[in-house]
mmCIF file of C-alpha atoms and ligand atoms in Angstrom:
data_model
loop_
_atom_site.group_PDB
_atom_site.id
_atom_site.type_symbol
_atom_site.label_atom_id
_atom_site.label_comp_id
_atom_site.label_asym_id
_atom_site.label_seq_id
_atom_site.Cartn_x
_atom_site.Cartn_y
_atom_site.Cartn_z
ATOM 1 C CA MET A 1 -11.306 -1.579 56.354
ATOM 2 C CA ASN A 2 -8.586 1.005 56.474
ATOM 3 C CA GLY A 3 -6.335 1.838 53.544
ATOM 4 C CA ASN A 4 -6.319 -0.317 50.463
ATOM 5 C CA SER A 5 -6.927 -4.019 50.252
ATOM 6 C CA HIS A 6 -4.185 -5.785 48.372
ATOM 7 C CA LEU A 7 -4.736 -7.948 45.340
ATOM 8 C CA PHE A 8 -2.028 -10.462 44.510
ATOM 9 C CA ILE A 9 -3.940 -13.073 42.606
ATOM 10 C CA PRO A 10 -2.877 -13.943 39.064
ATOM 11 C CA GLY A 11 -5.916 -12.297 37.553
ATOM 12 C CA PRO A 12 -7.870 -10.196 37.743
ATOM 13 C CA THR A 13 -4.841 -8.014 38.312
ATOM 14 C CA ASN A 14 -4.590 -4.474 39.603
ATOM 15 C CA VAL A 15 -6.049 -1.885 37.231
ATOM 16 C CA PRO A 16 -3.934 1.270 36.918
ATOM 17 C CA GLU A 17 -5.696 4.546 37.882
ATOM 18 C CA GLU A 18 -5.259 5.891 34.343
ATOM 19 C CA VAL A 19 -7.077 2.878 32.974
ATOM 20 C CA ARG A 20 -9.859 3.097 35.564
ATOM 21 C CA ARG A 21 -10.445 6.739 34.765
ATOM 22 C CA ALA A 22 -10.518 6.031 31.064
ATOM 23 C CA MET A 23 -13.334 3.505 31.629
ATOM 24 C CA ASN A 24 -15.449 5.796 33.774
ATOM 25 C CA ILE A 25 -17.218 7.472 30.870
ATOM 26 C CA PRO A 26 -20.744 7.987 29.586
ATOM 27 C CA MET A 27 -21.990 5.330 27.228
ATOM 28 C CA GLU A 28 -21.257 6.048 23.620
ATOM 29 C CA ASP A 29 -22.673 5.217 20.235
ATOM 30 C CA MET A 30 -20.915 2.152 18.919
ATOM 31 C CA ARG A 31 -22.208 2.931 15.439
ATOM 32 C CA ALA A 32 -21.102 6.579 15.500
ATOM 33 C CA PRO A 33 -19.499 7.642 12.227
ATOM 34 C CA ASP A 34 -16.173 8.198 13.945
ATOM 35 C CA PHE A 35 -16.168 5.095 16.199
ATOM 36 C CA CYS A 36 -14.095 3.350 13.506
ATOM 37 C CA ASP A 37 -11.346 5.960 13.990
ATOM 38 C CA PHE A 38 -11.008 4.608 17.494
ATOM 39 C CA ILE A 39 -11.297 0.872 16.760
ATOM 40 C CA THR A 40 -9.004 0.480 13.766
ATOM 41 C CA PRO A 41 -5.824 1.778 15.465
ATOM 42 C CA LEU A 42 -6.824 0.013 18.696
ATOM 43 C CA LEU A 43 -6.798 -3.374 16.997
ATOM 44 C CA GLY A 44 -3.518 -2.427 15.268
ATOM 45 C CA ASP A 45 -1.928 -1.738 18.634
ATOM 46 C CA LEU A 46 -3.326 -4.938 20.146
ATOM 47 C CA ALA A 47 -1.500 -6.745 17.321
ATOM 48 C CA ARG A 48 1.703 -4.910 18.291
ATOM 49 C CA ALA A 49 1.391 -6.209 21.867
ATOM 50 C CA TYR A 50 1.057 -9.700 20.345
ATOM 51 C CA ARG A 51 4.041 -9.045 18.043
ATOM 52 C CA LEU A 52 1.869 -9.922 15.126
ATOM 53 C CA GLU A 53 2.039 -8.422 11.658
ATOM 54 C CA GLU A 54 0.930 -11.403 9.580
ATOM 55 C CA GLY A 55 -2.653 -12.383 10.310
ATOM 56 C CA ARG A 56 -4.994 -10.485 12.611
ATOM 57 C CA VAL A 57 -6.225 -9.979 16.134
ATOM 58 C CA PHE A 58 -9.736 -10.153 17.592
ATOM 59 C CA ALA A 59 -11.277 -8.697 20.737
ATOM 60 C CA PHE A 60 -14.460 -10.614 21.471
ATOM 61 C CA PRO A 61 -16.656 -9.836 24.440
ATOM 62 C CA GLY A 62 -15.842 -12.722 26.806
ATOM 63 C CA SER A 63 -13.064 -14.038 28.982
ATOM 64 C CA GLY A 64 -10.044 -16.204 28.168
ATOM 65 C CA THR A 65 -12.250 -19.293 28.129
ATOM 66 C CA GLY A 66 -14.344 -17.724 25.360
ATOM 67 C CA ALA A 67 -11.163 -17.107 23.398
ATOM 68 C CA TRP A 68 -10.298 -20.803 23.683
ATOM 69 C CA GLU A 69 -13.715 -21.700 22.275
ATOM 70 C CA ALA A 70 -13.403 -19.178 19.467
ATOM 71 C CA ALA A 71 -9.979 -20.529 18.538
ATOM 72 C CA ILE A 72 -11.173 -24.117 18.337
ATOM 73 C CA THR A 73 -14.560 -23.682 16.720
ATOM 74 C CA ASN A 74 -13.305 -21.328 13.994
ATOM 75 C CA THR A 75 -10.386 -23.357 12.714
ATOM 76 C CA LEU A 76 -11.038 -27.066 13.303
ATOM 77 C CA ASN A 77 -13.519 -29.721 12.163
ATOM 78 C CA THR A 78 -15.582 -31.921 14.455
ATOM 79 C CA GLY A 79 -13.637 -35.118 15.155
ATOM 80 C CA ASP A 80 -10.232 -33.635 14.256
ATOM 81 C CA LYS A 81 -7.324 -35.200 16.092
ATOM 82 C CA VAL A 82 -5.397 -32.783 18.306
ATOM 83 C CA LEU A 83 -2.385 -33.183 20.573
ATOM 84 C CA MET A 84 -2.553 -31.627 24.044
ATOM 85 C CA SER A 85 -0.826 -31.887 27.418
ATOM 86 C CA ARG A 86 -2.120 -31.504 30.939
ATOM 87 C CA PHE A 87 -0.154 -30.272 33.942
ATOM 88 C CA GLY A 88 -2.408 -27.896 35.875
ATOM 89 C CA GLN A 89 -5.933 -26.604 36.224
ATOM 90 C CA PHE A 90 -5.883 -24.510 33.053
ATOM 91 C CA SER A 91 -4.319 -27.023 30.695
ATOM 92 C CA MET A 92 -6.742 -29.547 32.217
ATOM 93 C CA LEU A 93 -9.780 -27.336 31.481
ATOM 94 C CA TRP A 94 -8.589 -26.726 27.940
ATOM 95 C CA VAL A 95 -8.468 -30.482 27.325
ATOM 96 C CA ASP A 96 -11.943 -30.780 28.811
ATOM 97 C CA MET A 97 -13.271 -28.112 26.451
ATOM 98 C CA ALA A 98 -11.671 -29.715 23.406
ATOM 99 C CA GLU A 99 -13.264 -33.043 24.294
ATOM 100 C CA ARG A 100 -16.675 -31.503 24.942
ATOM 101 C CA LEU A 101 -16.557 -29.660 21.624
ATOM 102 C CA GLY A 102 -16.060 -32.967 19.851
ATOM 103 C CA LEU A 103 -12.351 -33.104 19.050
ATOM 104 C CA ASP A 104 -10.425 -36.378 19.128
ATOM 105 C CA VAL A 105 -7.987 -35.390 21.864
ATOM 106 C CA GLU A 106 -4.720 -37.188 22.460
ATOM 107 C CA VAL A 107 -3.527 -36.047 25.897
ATOM 108 C CA ILE A 108 -0.084 -36.352 27.382
ATOM 109 C CA ASP A 109 -0.236 -36.148 31.166
ATOM 110 C CA VAL A 110 2.755 -34.491 32.787
ATOM 111 C CA ASP A 111 3.669 -34.120 36.474
ATOM 112 C CA TRP A 112 2.345 -30.840 37.852
ATOM 113 C CA GLY A 113 5.414 -28.602 38.164
ATOM 114 C CA LYS A 114 6.607 -29.286 34.651
ATOM 115 C CA GLY A 115 5.199 -27.990 31.367
ATOM 116 C CA VAL A 116 4.742 -28.846 27.713
ATOM 117 C CA PRO A 117 6.713 -32.081 27.011
ATOM 118 C CA ILE A 118 8.487 -31.015 23.851
ATOM 119 C CA ASP A 119 10.274 -34.319 23.232
ATOM 120 C CA ALA A 120 7.107 -36.361 23.643
ATOM 121 C CA TYR A 121 5.272 -34.013 21.253
ATOM 122 C CA LYS A 122 8.106 -34.287 18.778
ATOM 123 C CA THR A 123 8.125 -38.089 18.809
ATOM 124 C CA ARG A 124 4.379 -38.155 18.375
ATOM 125 C CA LEU A 125 4.539 -35.719 15.475
ATOM 126 C CA GLU A 126 7.346 -37.614 13.743
ATOM 127 C CA ASN A 127 5.312 -40.807 14.004
ATOM 128 C CA ASP A 128 2.254 -39.167 12.538
ATOM 129 C CA LYS A 129 3.275 -39.788 8.925
ATOM 130 C CA THR A 130 -0.231 -39.221 7.583
ATOM 131 C CA HIS A 131 -0.548 -35.865 9.352
ATOM 132 C CA SER A 132 -3.725 -36.919 11.114
ATOM 133 C CA ILE A 133 -2.980 -34.449 13.949
ATOM 134 C CA LYS A 134 -4.549 -31.170 12.927
ATOM 135 C CA ALA A 135 -3.461 -29.008 15.843
ATOM 136 C CA VAL A 136 -0.997 -28.990 18.706
ATOM 137 C CA PHE A 137 -1.999 -27.176 21.891
ATOM 138 C CA ALA A 138 0.346 -25.618 24.429
ATOM 139 C CA THR A 139 -0.399 -23.748 27.640
ATOM 140 C CA HIS A 140 2.389 -21.181 27.585
ATOM 141 C CA ASN A 141 2.055 -20.195 31.224
ATOM 142 C CA GLU A 142 0.184 -22.626 33.498
ATOM 143 C CA THR A 143 -1.249 -20.235 36.030
ATOM 144 C CA ALA A 144 -2.160 -22.974 38.529
ATOM 145 C CA THR A 145 1.420 -24.157 38.993
ATOM 146 C CA GLY A 146 3.490 -21.123 37.960
ATOM 147 C CA VAL A 147 5.097 -23.001 35.070
ATOM 148 C CA THR A 148 6.198 -21.472 31.759
ATOM 149 C CA SER A 149 6.799 -23.665 28.741
ATOM 150 C CA ASP A 150 9.153 -23.184 25.825
ATOM 151 C CA ILE A 151 7.008 -22.288 22.834
ATOM 152 C CA PRO A 152 9.922 -21.616 20.418
ATOM 153 C CA ALA A 153 11.159 -25.145 21.164
ATOM 154 C CA LEU A 154 7.730 -26.523 20.328
ATOM 155 C CA ARG A 155 7.773 -24.598 17.058
ATOM 156 C CA ARG A 156 11.153 -26.154 16.271
ATOM 157 C CA ALA A 157 9.774 -29.626 17.078
ATOM 158 C CA LEU A 158 6.943 -29.104 14.601
ATOM 159 C CA ASP A 159 9.322 -27.813 11.937
ATOM 160 C CA GLU A 160 11.870 -30.590 12.466
ATOM 161 C CA ALA A 161 9.127 -33.175 12.224
ATOM 162 C CA GLY A 162 7.966 -31.409 9.054
ATOM 163 C CA HIS A 163 4.478 -31.436 10.513
ATOM 164 C CA PRO A 164 1.815 -28.984 9.266
ATOM 165 C CA ALA A 165 -0.418 -28.981 12.387
ATOM 166 C CA LEU A 166 -1.666 -25.626 13.656
ATOM 167 C CA LEU A 167 0.028 -24.377 16.815
ATOM 168 C CA PHE A 168 -2.470 -23.190 19.461
ATOM 169 C CA VAL A 169 -1.093 -21.327 22.447
ATOM 170 C CA ASP A 170 -2.869 -20.359 25.663
ATOM 171 C CA GLY A 171 -1.218 -17.060 26.473
ATOM 172 C CA VAL A 172 -3.826 -15.842 28.955
ATOM 173 C CA SER A 173 -1.304 -15.274 31.742
ATOM 174 C CA SER A 174 1.749 -14.652 29.558
ATOM 175 C CA ILE A 175 0.880 -12.306 26.706
ATOM 176 C CA ALA A 176 1.653 -8.661 27.620
ATOM 177 C CA SER A 177 3.735 -9.829 30.600
ATOM 178 C CA ILE A 178 6.521 -12.179 29.521
ATOM 179 C CA PRO A 179 8.228 -12.665 26.128
ATOM 180 C CA PHE A 180 5.731 -13.649 23.501
ATOM 181 C CA GLU A 181 6.301 -13.399 19.746
ATOM 182 C CA MET A 182 3.279 -14.399 17.672
ATOM 183 C CA ASP A 183 5.019 -14.106 14.286
ATOM 184 C CA GLY A 184 8.541 -14.837 15.453
ATOM 185 C CA TRP A 185 7.528 -18.101 17.088
ATOM 186 C CA GLY A 186 5.156 -19.151 14.300
ATOM 187 C CA VAL A 187 2.133 -19.378 16.582
ATOM 188 C CA ASP A 188 -1.162 -19.898 14.713
ATOM 189 C CA LEU A 189 -3.705 -19.130 17.427
ATOM 190 C CA ALA A 190 -2.877 -17.315 20.658
ATOM 191 C CA VAL A 191 -5.525 -16.594 23.250
ATOM 192 C CA ALA A 192 -5.502 -14.018 26.028
ATOM 193 C CA GLY A 193 -7.927 -12.208 28.292
ATOM 194 C CA SER A 194 -8.174 -8.594 29.379
ATOM 195 C CA GLN A 195 -7.823 -9.179 33.141
ATOM 196 C CA LYS A 196 -4.230 -10.423 33.347
ATOM 197 C CA GLY A 197 -1.270 -8.769 31.645
ATOM 198 C CA PHE A 198 -3.534 -6.212 29.999
ATOM 199 C CA MET A 199 -4.459 -4.779 33.453
ATOM 200 C CA LEU A 200 -8.190 -4.459 32.728
ATOM 201 C CA PRO A 201 -11.332 -5.997 34.233
ATOM 202 C CA ALA A 202 -12.401 -9.336 32.746
ATOM 203 C CA GLY A 203 -14.618 -8.997 29.700
ATOM 204 C CA LEU A 204 -12.491 -9.029 26.579
ATOM 205 C CA ALA A 205 -11.262 -12.251 24.983
ATOM 206 C CA PHE A 206 -8.281 -11.631 22.755
ATOM 207 C CA LEU A 207 -7.054 -13.794 19.898
ATOM 208 C CA GLY A 208 -4.085 -13.552 17.590
ATOM 209 C CA VAL A 209 -4.664 -15.569 14.431
ATOM 210 C CA SER A 210 -2.055 -16.355 11.779
ATOM 211 C CA GLU A 211 -2.677 -16.319 8.035
ATOM 212 C CA LYS A 212 -2.475 -20.097 8.088
ATOM 213 C CA ALA A 213 -5.188 -20.315 10.770
ATOM 214 C CA LEU A 214 -7.324 -17.811 8.832
ATOM 215 C CA ALA A 215 -6.979 -20.091 5.814
ATOM 216 C CA ALA A 216 -8.058 -23.088 7.967
ATOM 217 C CA HIS A 217 -11.084 -21.052 9.037
ATOM 218 C CA GLU A 218 -12.315 -21.016 5.414
ATOM 219 C CA HIS A 219 -13.135 -24.737 5.515
ATOM 220 C CA ALA A 220 -13.565 -25.422 9.257
ATOM 221 C CA ASP A 221 -16.967 -26.967 9.925
ATOM 222 C CA MET A 222 -17.533 -26.713 13.690
ATOM 223 C CA PRO A 223 -20.662 -24.806 14.642
ATOM 224 C CA ARG A 224 -20.106 -21.248 15.837
ATOM 225 C CA CYS A 225 -22.120 -18.089 15.746
ATOM 226 C CA TYR A 226 -21.392 -15.462 18.382
ATOM 227 C CA PHE A 227 -17.668 -16.156 18.103
ATOM 228 C CA SER A 228 -17.562 -16.314 14.325
ATOM 229 C CA PHE A 229 -14.291 -14.999 12.902
ATOM 230 C CA SER A 230 -15.983 -14.224 9.551
ATOM 231 C CA ASP A 231 -18.644 -12.008 11.101
ATOM 232 C CA MET A 232 -16.048 -10.245 13.227
ATOM 233 C CA ILE A 233 -13.692 -9.771 10.246
ATOM 234 C CA ARG A 234 -16.465 -8.290 8.111
ATOM 235 C CA LEU A 235 -17.282 -5.621 10.697
ATOM 236 C CA ASN A 236 -13.788 -5.086 12.122
ATOM 237 C CA ASP A 237 -12.582 -4.310 8.601
ATOM 238 C CA THR A 238 -14.831 -1.243 8.687
ATOM 239 C CA GLY A 239 -13.856 -0.363 12.294
ATOM 240 C CA TYR A 240 -17.023 -1.742 13.932
ATOM 241 C CA PHE A 241 -18.341 -4.866 15.682
ATOM 242 C CA PRO A 242 -21.102 -7.305 14.647
ATOM 243 C CA TYR A 243 -22.846 -6.699 18.014
ATOM 244 C CA THR A 244 -22.596 -4.317 20.968
ATOM 245 C CA PRO A 245 -18.990 -4.197 22.182
ATOM 246 C CA PRO A 246 -18.135 -3.294 25.804
ATOM 247 C CA THR A 247 -17.073 0.229 24.925
ATOM 248 C CA PRO A 248 -15.724 1.237 28.394
ATOM 249 C CA LEU A 249 -13.402 -1.807 28.324
ATOM 250 C CA LEU A 250 -12.208 -0.793 24.861
ATOM 251 C CA ARG A 251 -11.505 2.722 26.151
ATOM 252 C CA GLY A 252 -9.551 1.147 29.007
ATOM 253 C CA LEU A 253 -7.700 -1.055 26.550
ATOM 254 C CA ARG A 254 -6.635 2.084 24.659
ATOM 255 C CA VAL A 255 -4.867 3.359 27.772
ATOM 256 C CA SER A 256 -3.393 0.023 28.822
ATOM 257 C CA LEU A 257 -1.956 -0.488 25.337
ATOM 258 C CA ASP A 258 -0.522 3.040 25.441
ATOM 259 C CA MET A 259 1.180 2.145 28.735
ATOM 260 C CA LEU A 260 2.501 -1.217 27.521
ATOM 261 C CA LEU A 261 3.690 -0.029 24.107
ATOM 262 C CA GLY A 262 4.898 3.265 25.539
ATOM 263 C CA ASP A 263 7.209 1.362 27.890
ATOM 264 C CA GLY A 264 8.020 -1.105 25.125
ATOM 265 C CA MET A 265 7.240 -4.808 25.411
ATOM 266 C CA GLU A 266 10.867 -5.620 26.234
ATOM 267 C CA SER A 267 10.665 -3.350 29.310
ATOM 268 C CA VAL A 268 7.381 -4.893 30.339
ATOM 269 C CA TRP A 269 8.963 -8.369 30.110
ATOM 270 C CA ALA A 270 12.060 -7.235 32.040
ATOM 271 C CA ARG A 271 9.900 -5.707 34.766
ATOM 272 C CA HIS A 272 8.048 -8.974 35.270
ATOM 273 C CA HIS A 273 11.290 -10.885 35.455
ATOM 274 C CA ARG A 274 12.641 -8.544 38.111
ATOM 275 C CA LEU A 275 9.443 -8.815 40.197
ATOM 276 C CA ALA A 276 9.476 -12.599 39.930
ATOM 277 C CA GLU A 277 13.097 -12.815 41.032
ATOM 278 C CA GLY A 278 12.247 -10.922 44.212
ATOM 279 C CA VAL A 279 9.429 -13.340 45.030
ATOM 280 C CA ARG A 280 11.638 -16.357 44.359
ATOM 281 C CA ALA A 281 14.349 -14.899 46.602
ATOM 282 C CA ALA A 282 11.789 -14.654 49.431
ATOM 283 C CA VAL A 283 10.453 -18.191 48.936
ATOM 284 C CA ALA A 284 13.990 -19.564 49.154
ATOM 285 C CA GLU A 285 14.213 -18.136 52.679
ATOM 286 C CA TRP A 286 11.018 -19.788 53.936
ATOM 287 C CA PRO A 287 11.946 -23.178 55.391
ATOM 288 C CA GLY A 288 9.694 -25.935 54.151
ATOM 289 C CA CYS A 289 8.232 -23.799 51.366
ATOM 290 C CA ARG A 290 9.167 -24.390 47.763
ATOM 291 C CA LEU A 291 7.926 -23.477 44.324
ATOM 292 C CA VAL A 292 5.596 -25.907 42.602
ATOM 293 C CA ALA A 293 7.644 -25.223 39.421
ATOM 294 C CA ASP A 294 10.067 -28.118 39.303
ATOM 295 C CA GLY A 295 13.331 -26.337 38.466
ATOM 296 C CA PRO A 296 14.454 -22.927 37.211
ATOM 297 C CA GLU A 297 13.681 -23.782 33.578
ATOM 298 C CA TRP A 298 9.960 -23.958 34.410
ATOM 299 C CA GLN A 299 9.627 -20.938 36.706
ATOM 300 C CA SER A 300 7.071 -18.392 35.645
ATOM 301 C CA ASP A 301 7.713 -14.671 35.783
ATOM 302 C CA THR A 302 3.995 -13.890 36.209
ATOM 303 C CA VAL A 303 2.870 -16.192 39.038
ATOM 304 C CA SER A 304 4.532 -18.258 41.725
ATOM 305 C CA ALA A 305 2.730 -21.268 43.170
ATOM 306 C CA ILE A 306 4.271 -22.104 46.511
ATOM 307 C CA TYR A 307 3.951 -25.332 48.513
ATOM 308 C CA THR A 308 3.359 -24.669 52.197
ATOM 309 C CA PRO A 309 5.512 -26.572 54.701
ATOM 310 C CA GLU A 310 4.468 -30.116 55.639
ATOM 311 C CA GLY A 311 1.393 -30.032 57.886
ATOM 312 C CA ILE A 312 0.443 -26.442 57.123
ATOM 313 C CA ASP A 313 -2.839 -25.998 55.284
ATOM 314 C CA ALA A 314 -2.437 -23.438 52.506
ATOM 315 C CA ARG A 315 -6.162 -22.611 52.799
ATOM 316 C CA GLU A 316 -5.555 -21.331 56.321
ATOM 317 C CA VAL A 317 -2.668 -19.172 55.082
ATOM 318 C CA ILE A 318 -4.841 -17.686 52.378
ATOM 319 C CA GLU A 319 -7.757 -17.049 54.754
ATOM 320 C CA THR A 320 -5.547 -15.437 57.370
ATOM 321 C CA ALA A 321 -3.914 -13.214 54.749
ATOM 322 C CA TYR A 322 -7.351 -12.151 53.562
ATOM 323 C CA PHE A 323 -9.132 -11.526 56.880
ATOM 324 C CA LYS A 324 -6.240 -10.429 59.070
ATOM 325 C CA TYR A 325 -4.037 -8.620 56.580
ATOM 326 C CA GLN A 326 -6.462 -7.490 53.829
ATOM 327 C CA THR A 327 -4.382 -9.330 51.257
ATOM 328 C CA SER A 328 -5.657 -11.691 48.591
ATOM 329 C CA LEU A 329 -3.289 -14.490 47.648
ATOM 330 C CA GLY A 330 -4.164 -17.055 44.970
ATOM 331 C CA THR A 331 -5.571 -20.386 46.088
ATOM 332 C CA GLY A 332 -4.184 -23.804 45.262
ATOM 333 C CA LEU A 333 -6.302 -25.118 42.420
ATOM 334 C CA ALA A 334 -7.545 -28.705 41.949
ATOM 335 C CA LYS A 335 -4.980 -31.111 43.360
ATOM 336 C CA LEU A 336 -2.976 -28.228 44.821
ATOM 337 C CA ALA A 337 -5.901 -27.170 47.102
ATOM 338 C CA GLY A 338 -4.616 -26.931 50.663
ATOM 339 C CA ARG A 339 -1.063 -27.725 49.599
ATOM 340 C CA ALA A 340 -0.063 -24.511 47.828
ATOM 341 C CA PHE A 341 -0.895 -20.850 47.569
ATOM 342 C CA ARG A 342 -0.023 -18.489 44.762
ATOM 343 C CA ILE A 343 1.322 -14.978 44.447
ATOM 344 C CA GLY A 344 0.370 -13.256 41.216
ATOM 345 C CA HIS A 345 3.117 -10.888 40.126
ATOM 346 C CA LEU A 346 1.796 -9.653 36.830
ATOM 347 C CA GLY A 347 0.242 -6.466 35.600
ATOM 348 C CA SER A 348 0.371 -3.125 37.316
ATOM 349 C CA LEU A 349 2.845 -3.868 40.150
ATOM 350 C CA ASN A 350 6.145 -2.678 41.540
ATOM 351 C CA PRO A 351 8.689 -4.021 44.017
ATOM 352 C CA VAL A 352 7.338 -2.149 47.055
ATOM 353 C CA MET A 353 3.851 -3.525 46.444
ATOM 354 C CA LEU A 354 5.316 -7.022 46.238
ATOM 355 C CA CYS A 355 7.205 -6.505 49.484
ATOM 356 C CA GLY A 356 3.764 -5.940 50.997
ATOM 357 C CA ALA A 357 2.454 -9.190 49.521
ATOM 358 C CA LEU A 358 5.473 -11.125 50.761
ATOM 359 C CA SER A 359 5.133 -9.537 54.176
ATOM 360 C CA ALA A 360 1.449 -10.594 54.383
ATOM 361 C CA ALA A 361 2.286 -14.100 53.195
ATOM 362 C CA GLU A 362 5.077 -14.381 55.726
ATOM 363 C CA MET A 363 2.866 -13.251 58.614
ATOM 364 C CA ALA A 364 0.052 -15.563 57.555
ATOM 365 C CA LEU A 365 2.462 -18.490 57.206
ATOM 366 C CA ARG A 366 3.750 -17.834 60.723
ATOM 367 C CA ASP A 367 0.211 -17.548 62.024
ATOM 368 C CA ALA A 368 -0.485 -20.966 60.545
ATOM 369 C CA GLY A 369 2.519 -22.392 62.341
ATOM 370 C CA ALA A 370 5.344 -22.143 59.810
ATOM 371 C CA ASP A 371 8.781 -21.871 61.322
ATOM 372 C CA ILE A 372 9.885 -18.738 59.522
ATOM 373 C CA THR A 373 12.134 -16.035 60.949
ATOM 374 C CA PRO A 374 10.095 -12.820 60.786
ATOM 375 C CA GLY A 375 11.185 -10.631 57.893
ATOM 376 C CA ARG A 376 13.557 -13.167 56.418
ATOM 377 C CA GLY A 377 11.810 -13.618 53.081
ATOM 378 C CA VAL A 378 10.929 -9.944 52.776
ATOM 379 C CA ALA A 379 14.554 -9.025 53.435
ATOM 380 C CA ALA A 380 15.705 -11.348 50.658
ATOM 381 C CA ALA A 381 13.224 -9.773 48.264
ATOM 382 C CA GLN A 382 14.380 -6.282 49.289
ATOM 383 C CA GLU A 383 17.975 -7.216 48.525
ATOM 384 C CA SER A 384 16.987 -8.742 45.225
ATOM 385 C CA PHE A 385 15.113 -5.556 44.222
ATOM 386 C CA ARG A 386 17.935 -3.352 45.518
ATOM 387 C CA MET A 387 20.541 -5.155 43.429
ATOM 388 C CA THR A 388 18.555 -4.976 40.202
ATOM 389 C CA THR A 389 17.562 -1.838 38.341
ATOM 390 C CA PRO A 390 14.430 -1.435 36.349
ATOM 391 C CA ARG A 391 15.033 -1.305 32.655
ATOM 392 C CA GLN A 392 14.046 2.187 31.671
ATOM 393 C CA GLY A 393 11.172 2.128 29.232
ATOM 394 C CA ARG A 394 10.559 4.687 26.537
ATOM 395 C CA THR A 395 7.877 6.452 28.603
ATOM 396 C CA ALA A 396 10.130 6.759 31.638
ATOM 397 C CA ALA A 397 13.013 7.896 29.478
ATOM 398 C CA ALA A 398 10.828 10.563 27.876
ATOM 399 C CA ARG A 399 9.641 11.743 31.294
ATOM 400 C CA ALA A 400 13.213 12.048 32.523
ATOM 401 C CA ALA A 401 14.304 14.021 29.438
HETATM 402 C C1 PLP B 501 -7.093 -17.201 33.608
HETATM 403 C C2 PLP B 501 -6.672 -18.231 32.655
HETATM 404 C C3 PLP B 501 -7.612 -18.856 31.811
HETATM 405 C C4 PLP B 501 -9.078 -18.631 31.900
HETATM 406 O O1 PLP B 501 -9.402 -17.358 31.556
HETATM 407 P P1 PLP B 501 -10.808 -16.735 31.989
HETATM 408 O O2 PLP B 501 -10.584 -15.307 31.605
HETATM 409 O O3 PLP B 501 -10.946 -16.939 33.462
HETATM 410 O O4 PLP B 501 -11.867 -17.374 31.212
HETATM 411 C C5 PLP B 501 -7.128 -19.770 30.884
HETATM 412 N N1 PLP B 501 -5.839 -20.071 30.793
HETATM 413 C C6 PLP B 501 -4.922 -19.539 31.609
HETATM 414 C C7 PLP B 501 -3.515 -19.953 31.475
HETATM 415 C C8 PLP B 501 -5.325 -18.616 32.577
HETATM 416 O O5 PLP B 501 -4.422 -18.066 33.374
#
């Protein structure tokens, strides 16, 4: 293979060179007397990326799925009623986990392409006069379909219904990429993983936990051990972990948080919006292709799932892109297999890199028989990028000064 291979899946995302270098270090003593001087501010800055001041954050060894399990088992009781919705592979798996862990799950099924059904949740919550629903779950960004849901609207629905249920949010492919406000939106448990917006390898499962959820933890009876909040709190409060943490990942996290917070979260969010707009401009120029997201209000700024034209197998497009053009596109998951491919546009990316991804997708689509004028989508993306300027982050501003 010549040159670089190109990774445009929605996680793991590209790891910046600075982060890679920071992780390439000798192993260190995780009980060293000064290790706490590294960990305490690191967790503080993770909370800043979450926009959390009330409550606390955790970084467990694990992936996003582990964070889901930690969130559930630490704050709920076996048999608790919870309200969830399903509209893609990830929201589907979350429901499956909740059922397997012994919760009484009420699921609202939604057409894939749409997201959290706020009105249906609201009606259900208003009718729940006895407050039997203990938690409401929302997948903020459904990575399988490229759909973002309105979490502030869900918070309002809970408040207007006067319902005390905990609000759980899957932010695995949204936190550190698109607007997310843990405190501002009144989220009680927000899960993320290191390999998406945080631009690291997989291996850290992040959680933001509100004071209210920490209080629920005090009397939650589900079995847990490795993922125990109490054990983690006891050691984190001294700047250590209850077991061996993946220290190179934590060193990488230090640098990725410096990059994110140095730019400012608002700049990070604006950058993702600009990248997404370029991709959407390209898709609009590919006849027969369309976003799985069913309308602008659902479109995700971190991943686009794209239906291939009638009669064109998305698997063939993905395979051609991989073998012929050294470019990884995301596959269509579950019922989207063969019907859609995905372009991940989150993490360490810029417009020129995305023009490469769109170029590979366009060539592979043509190879598979799509009737696309060569360069048409890429040209639209170029114009979109040309007409928008990056919001200058604090780091860039300081460099220029
Ligand atoms: C990636 C992802 C997950 C699963 O995370 P893992 O790190 O693969 O365990 C869950 N939810 C969403 C929305 C995701 O994008």
